Amino acid sequence: MLLQIPNVLAAAQVAALRVRLETADAPWVDGRATAGHTGAPVKFNQQIDERAAMARELGDVVLAALERNPLFISAALPQRVYPPLFNRYGAGMQFGAHVDGAVRLLPGSSDKLRTDLSATLFLADPGEYDGGELQVEDAYGLQRVKLAAGDMLLYPASSLHRVTEVTRGTRLACFFWVQSMVRDDTRRALLFDLDRAIQRLLSTAADQAACISLTGVYHNLLRQWAEP
Ligand code: NI
C-alpha cells in the first residue's frame, strides 16, 4: 500500500528545519554512508551525518509529529521507528532502482529494526526543483510521487523504488523506516481500511452497538496479528 499523509509538518515546522539544514556548517556527508550492497553503487546524494547532534535534534521534531498523526499510526501500526535521516539532491544527483535493506542496526546500539515500511517526508515544494521524482513499483504499476513540503509518502520497504535525477534546484527530504506491529502488508492494509471505516461511522449517527462490535473486530484482529 502506498499512502500519502498530508501535513505531517506544518509550514512553520518545515521552515524551521530548513533553516538548520541550510546553514553553512550543517554536517552533510556522502549519502553512501548508510547505503547497503545494492544501494551504494546507484546512490548519488547527500545526507546529514546520522552521528551528528543535528540529525538527532531534527529527527526528534519529526518523531514528535508522527506520534500526533492518527493517519500515520493507523496505517503503519508502528512498533519502532528508525531515527529520521535527512537527504538532499542537488542538480545531477539521483538514487537508482533499489530495495531497502531488510534489517538495520539502530545507531549507537546493538538493536536491530526490521524495515517493513519506508517513508519519505518532503521538505521542498515540487516547484523548487525539476526531476527528483520518487518512483515506486507497486502491484498497480509504477507510481510517480512528488509531494508538497510537509507531506509524506509511506510505502512498503520491500518495493523497488528510485529517485530520478534532479535537473534544477535542490530536493530536500527526511526519510526513515518503520518496523510495524503487523509485518504483513496485506493484513496491515486490511486493518487500516477497517479502522478508517470505523472512524467514519463514529462521526455519523450510525448504530452504536454495530460500531462497538466493529471496533471489537478490529482489536481482535490486531491481537491475532500483532507481534510483541
Ligand atoms: Ni530506498
Short mmCIF file of C-alpha atoms and ligand atoms in Angstrom, two decimals:
data_model
loop_
_atom_site.label_atom_id
_atom_site.label_comp_id
_atom_site.label_asym_id
_atom_site.label_seq_id
_atom_site.Cartn_x
_atom_site.Cartn_y
_atom_site.Cartn_z
CA MET A 1 0.00 0.00 0.00
CA LEU A 2 1.21 3.47 -0.92
CA LEU A 3 -0.24 6.19 1.26
CA GLN A 4 0.14 9.95 1.09
CA ILE A 5 -0.08 11.58 4.50
CA PRO A 6 -0.68 15.33 4.21
CA ASN A 7 0.60 17.96 6.62
CA VAL A 8 2.80 15.78 8.79
CA LEU A 9 4.69 19.01 9.40
CA ALA A 10 3.17 22.48 9.33
CA ALA A 11 4.73 25.12 7.06
CA ALA A 12 6.42 26.80 10.07
CA GLN A 13 7.98 23.48 11.14
CA VAL A 14 9.29 22.81 7.63
CA ALA A 15 10.76 26.32 7.54
CA ALA A 16 12.45 25.84 10.94
CA LEU A 17 14.01 22.52 9.83
CA ARG A 18 15.21 24.09 6.60
CA VAL A 19 16.94 26.95 8.38
CA ARG A 20 19.04 24.35 10.21
CA LEU A 21 19.60 22.13 7.15
CA GLU A 22 20.63 25.10 5.02
CA THR A 23 23.18 26.62 7.43
CA ALA A 24 26.72 26.62 6.08
CA ASP A 25 28.03 24.28 8.79
CA ALA A 26 25.30 21.64 8.52
CA PRO A 27 27.08 18.25 8.55
CA TRP A 28 26.27 16.97 5.04
CA VAL A 29 28.10 13.79 4.03
CA ASP A 30 28.03 11.41 1.06
CA GLY A 31 24.71 9.50 1.10
CA ARG A 32 26.53 6.22 0.59
CA ALA A 33 27.41 6.32 4.32
CA THR A 34 24.18 4.44 5.10
CA ALA A 35 23.74 2.51 1.84
CA GLY A 36 23.89 -1.28 1.67
CA HIS A 37 25.34 -3.53 -1.04
CA THR A 38 22.55 -2.88 -3.55
CA GLY A 39 22.09 0.80 -2.78
CA ALA A 40 25.67 2.06 -2.70
CA PRO A 41 26.55 1.72 -6.40
CA VAL A 42 23.43 3.64 -7.51
CA LYS A 43 23.17 6.22 -4.72
CA PHE A 44 24.31 9.74 -5.51
CA ASN A 45 23.05 12.21 -2.92
CA GLN A 46 23.99 13.79 0.40
CA GLN A 47 22.78 13.16 3.94
CA ILE A 48 23.13 14.83 7.30
CA ASP A 49 25.68 12.71 9.19
CA GLU A 50 23.49 10.44 11.28
CA ARG A 51 26.01 10.60 14.16
CA ALA A 52 25.71 14.40 14.32
CA ALA A 53 23.68 16.04 17.11
CA MET A 54 21.73 17.92 14.44
CA ALA A 55 20.42 14.67 12.94
CA ARG A 56 19.01 13.57 16.30
CA GLU A 57 17.57 17.01 17.15
CA LEU A 58 15.80 17.46 13.84
CA GLY A 59 14.76 13.81 13.79
CA ASP A 60 13.07 14.27 17.16
CA VAL A 61 10.90 17.05 15.67
CA VAL A 62 9.71 14.58 13.04
CA LEU A 63 9.16 11.75 15.56
CA ALA A 64 7.05 14.07 17.75
CA ALA A 65 4.92 14.98 14.72
CA LEU A 66 4.46 11.30 13.81
CA GLU A 67 3.24 10.47 17.32
CA ARG A 68 0.48 13.05 16.91
CA ASN A 69 -0.57 11.87 13.45
CA PRO A 70 -3.54 9.46 13.60
CA LEU A 71 -3.28 8.58 9.89
CA PHE A 72 0.37 7.52 10.29
CA ILE A 73 -0.39 5.50 13.44
CA SER A 74 -3.37 3.77 11.81
CA ALA A 75 -1.52 2.96 8.57
CA ALA A 76 1.88 1.99 9.97
CA LEU A 77 0.95 0.48 13.36
CA PRO A 78 4.50 1.34 14.38
CA GLN A 79 6.46 -0.92 16.69
CA ARG A 80 9.56 1.23 16.36
CA VAL A 81 10.75 3.97 14.04
CA TYR A 82 14.33 4.39 12.81
CA PRO A 83 15.76 7.80 13.80
CA PRO A 84 14.80 10.01 10.83
CA LEU A 85 17.56 10.92 8.37
CA PHE A 86 17.76 13.95 6.08
CA ASN A 87 18.92 13.99 2.49
CA ARG A 88 19.38 16.41 -0.37
CA TYR A 89 19.76 16.01 -4.10
CA GLY A 90 21.38 18.88 -5.98
CA ALA A 91 21.46 19.08 -9.77
CA GLY A 92 22.82 15.85 -11.28
CA MET A 93 22.09 13.72 -8.19
CA GLN A 94 19.83 10.66 -8.15
CA PHE A 95 19.26 7.32 -6.45
CA GLY A 96 18.87 4.42 -8.88
CA ALA A 97 16.48 1.47 -8.53
CA HIS A 98 16.93 -0.46 -5.28
CA VAL A 99 15.13 -2.28 -2.49
CA ASP A 100 15.84 -1.05 1.03
CA GLY A 101 17.83 -3.38 3.28
CA ALA A 102 15.52 -5.63 5.33
CA VAL A 103 17.29 -5.13 8.66
CA ARG A 104 19.07 -2.06 10.01
CA LEU A 105 21.20 -1.67 13.08
CA LEU A 106 19.87 1.17 15.22
CA PRO A 107 22.59 3.82 15.51
CA GLY A 108 24.57 3.65 18.73
CA SER A 109 23.13 0.30 19.83
CA SER A 110 23.18 -3.40 19.02
CA ASP A 111 19.40 -3.39 18.48
CA LYS A 112 18.03 -4.11 15.04
CA LEU A 113 14.97 -2.85 13.25
CA ARG A 114 13.14 -4.79 10.52
CA THR A 115 12.18 -2.34 7.78
CA ASP A 116 8.53 -3.06 6.96
CA LEU A 117 7.73 0.44 5.72
CA SER A 118 9.74 3.22 4.15
CA ALA A 119 8.76 6.86 4.50
CA THR A 120 9.76 10.00 2.62
CA LEU A 121 8.74 13.32 4.13
CA PHE A 122 9.17 16.06 1.54
CA LEU A 123 10.83 19.27 2.77
CA ALA A 124 10.91 21.14 -0.56
CA ASP A 125 7.91 22.02 -2.71
CA PRO A 126 7.72 20.45 -6.21
CA GLY A 127 8.18 23.89 -7.80
CA GLU A 128 11.62 24.30 -6.21
CA TYR A 129 13.25 21.56 -8.30
CA ASP A 130 12.86 19.62 -11.54
CA GLY A 131 13.23 15.84 -11.62
CA GLY A 132 13.74 14.25 -8.21
CA GLU A 133 10.60 12.17 -8.57
CA LEU A 134 10.17 9.27 -6.12
CA GLN A 135 9.15 6.30 -8.26
CA VAL A 136 7.78 3.22 -6.53
CA GLU A 137 6.83 -0.05 -8.24
CA ASP A 138 3.72 -1.49 -6.66
CA ALA A 139 1.09 -4.06 -7.63
CA TYR A 140 -0.65 -1.46 -9.82
CA GLY A 141 2.47 -0.40 -11.74
CA LEU A 142 4.93 2.45 -11.44
CA GLN A 143 3.81 5.23 -9.10
CA ARG A 144 5.44 8.67 -9.52
CA VAL A 145 5.35 10.84 -6.44
CA LYS A 146 6.33 14.43 -5.72
CA LEU A 147 4.55 15.91 -2.74
CA ALA A 148 4.24 19.35 -1.18
CA ALA A 149 6.69 20.25 1.60
CA GLY A 150 5.37 18.80 4.86
CA ASP A 151 3.60 15.86 3.17
CA MET A 152 4.83 12.28 3.44
CA LEU A 153 4.68 9.08 1.39
CA LEU A 154 4.53 5.77 3.23
CA TYR A 155 5.29 2.67 1.10
CA PRO A 156 6.37 -0.95 1.56
CA ALA A 157 10.12 -1.15 2.15
CA SER A 158 10.04 -4.33 0.04
CA SER A 159 9.15 -2.37 -3.12
CA LEU A 160 11.60 -1.46 -5.85
CA HIS A 161 12.00 2.32 -5.87
CA ARG A 162 14.23 5.12 -7.11
CA VAL A 163 14.66 8.89 -7.08
CA THR A 164 15.11 10.29 -10.59
CA GLU A 165 17.87 12.77 -11.38
CA VAL A 166 17.37 16.32 -10.19
CA THR A 167 17.95 18.67 -13.13
CA ARG A 168 17.28 22.02 -11.41
CA GLY A 169 17.22 23.23 -7.83
CA THR A 170 17.54 21.14 -4.68
CA ARG A 171 15.32 18.35 -3.39
CA LEU A 172 15.35 18.23 0.42
CA ALA A 173 13.65 15.40 2.31
CA CYS A 174 13.54 13.44 5.52
CA PHE A 175 13.38 9.64 5.32
CA PHE A 176 13.14 6.74 7.73
CA TRP A 177 11.91 3.19 8.18
CA VAL A 178 9.23 1.68 10.38
CA GLN A 179 9.04 -1.73 11.95
CA SER A 180 5.34 -2.41 12.20
CA MET A 181 3.50 -4.44 14.82
CA VAL A 182 1.90 -6.14 11.77
CA ARG A 183 4.66 -7.11 9.35
CA ASP A 184 2.40 -8.37 6.56
CA ASP A 185 1.43 -5.54 4.20
CA THR A 186 -1.93 -7.09 3.23
CA ARG A 187 -3.02 -7.59 6.84
CA ARG A 188 -1.86 -4.08 7.74
CA ALA A 189 -3.83 -2.65 4.81
CA LEU A 190 -6.99 -4.54 5.91
CA LEU A 191 -6.67 -3.17 9.43
CA PHE A 192 -6.16 0.33 8.04
CA ASP A 193 -9.28 0.11 5.85
CA LEU A 194 -11.31 -1.24 8.76
CA ASP A 195 -10.09 1.48 11.11
CA ARG A 196 -10.85 4.25 8.59
CA ALA A 197 -14.37 2.89 8.06
CA ILE A 198 -14.99 2.68 11.81
CA GLN A 199 -13.74 6.26 12.29
CA ARG A 200 -16.11 7.44 9.56
CA LEU A 201 -19.05 5.58 11.14
CA LEU A 202 -18.26 7.02 14.56
CA SER A 203 -18.50 10.54 13.11
CA THR A 204 -22.08 9.82 12.00
CA ALA A 205 -25.22 8.80 13.85
CA ALA A 206 -24.53 5.15 13.00
CA ASP A 207 -25.84 2.29 15.13
CA GLN A 208 -23.74 2.41 18.32
CA ALA A 209 -23.90 -1.32 19.01
CA ALA A 210 -22.68 -2.07 15.48
CA CYS A 211 -19.81 0.42 15.90
CA ILE A 212 -18.77 -1.23 19.16
CA SER A 213 -18.91 -4.64 17.51
CA LEU A 214 -16.75 -3.50 14.57
CA THR A 215 -14.27 -1.88 16.96
CA GLY A 216 -14.07 -5.21 18.76
CA VAL A 217 -13.39 -6.99 15.46
CA TYR A 218 -10.58 -4.51 14.74
CA HIS A 219 -8.89 -5.08 18.10
CA ASN A 220 -9.34 -8.83 17.99
CA LEU A 221 -7.75 -8.98 14.53
CA LEU A 222 -4.90 -6.77 15.75
CA ARG A 223 -4.48 -9.08 18.73
CA GLN A 224 -4.20 -12.05 16.34
CA TRP A 225 -1.70 -10.38 14.03
CA ALA A 226 0.39 -8.03 16.18
CA GLU A 227 3.85 -9.20 17.13
CA PRO A 228 5.18 -8.27 20.55
NI NI B 1 15.35 3.46 -0.60
#
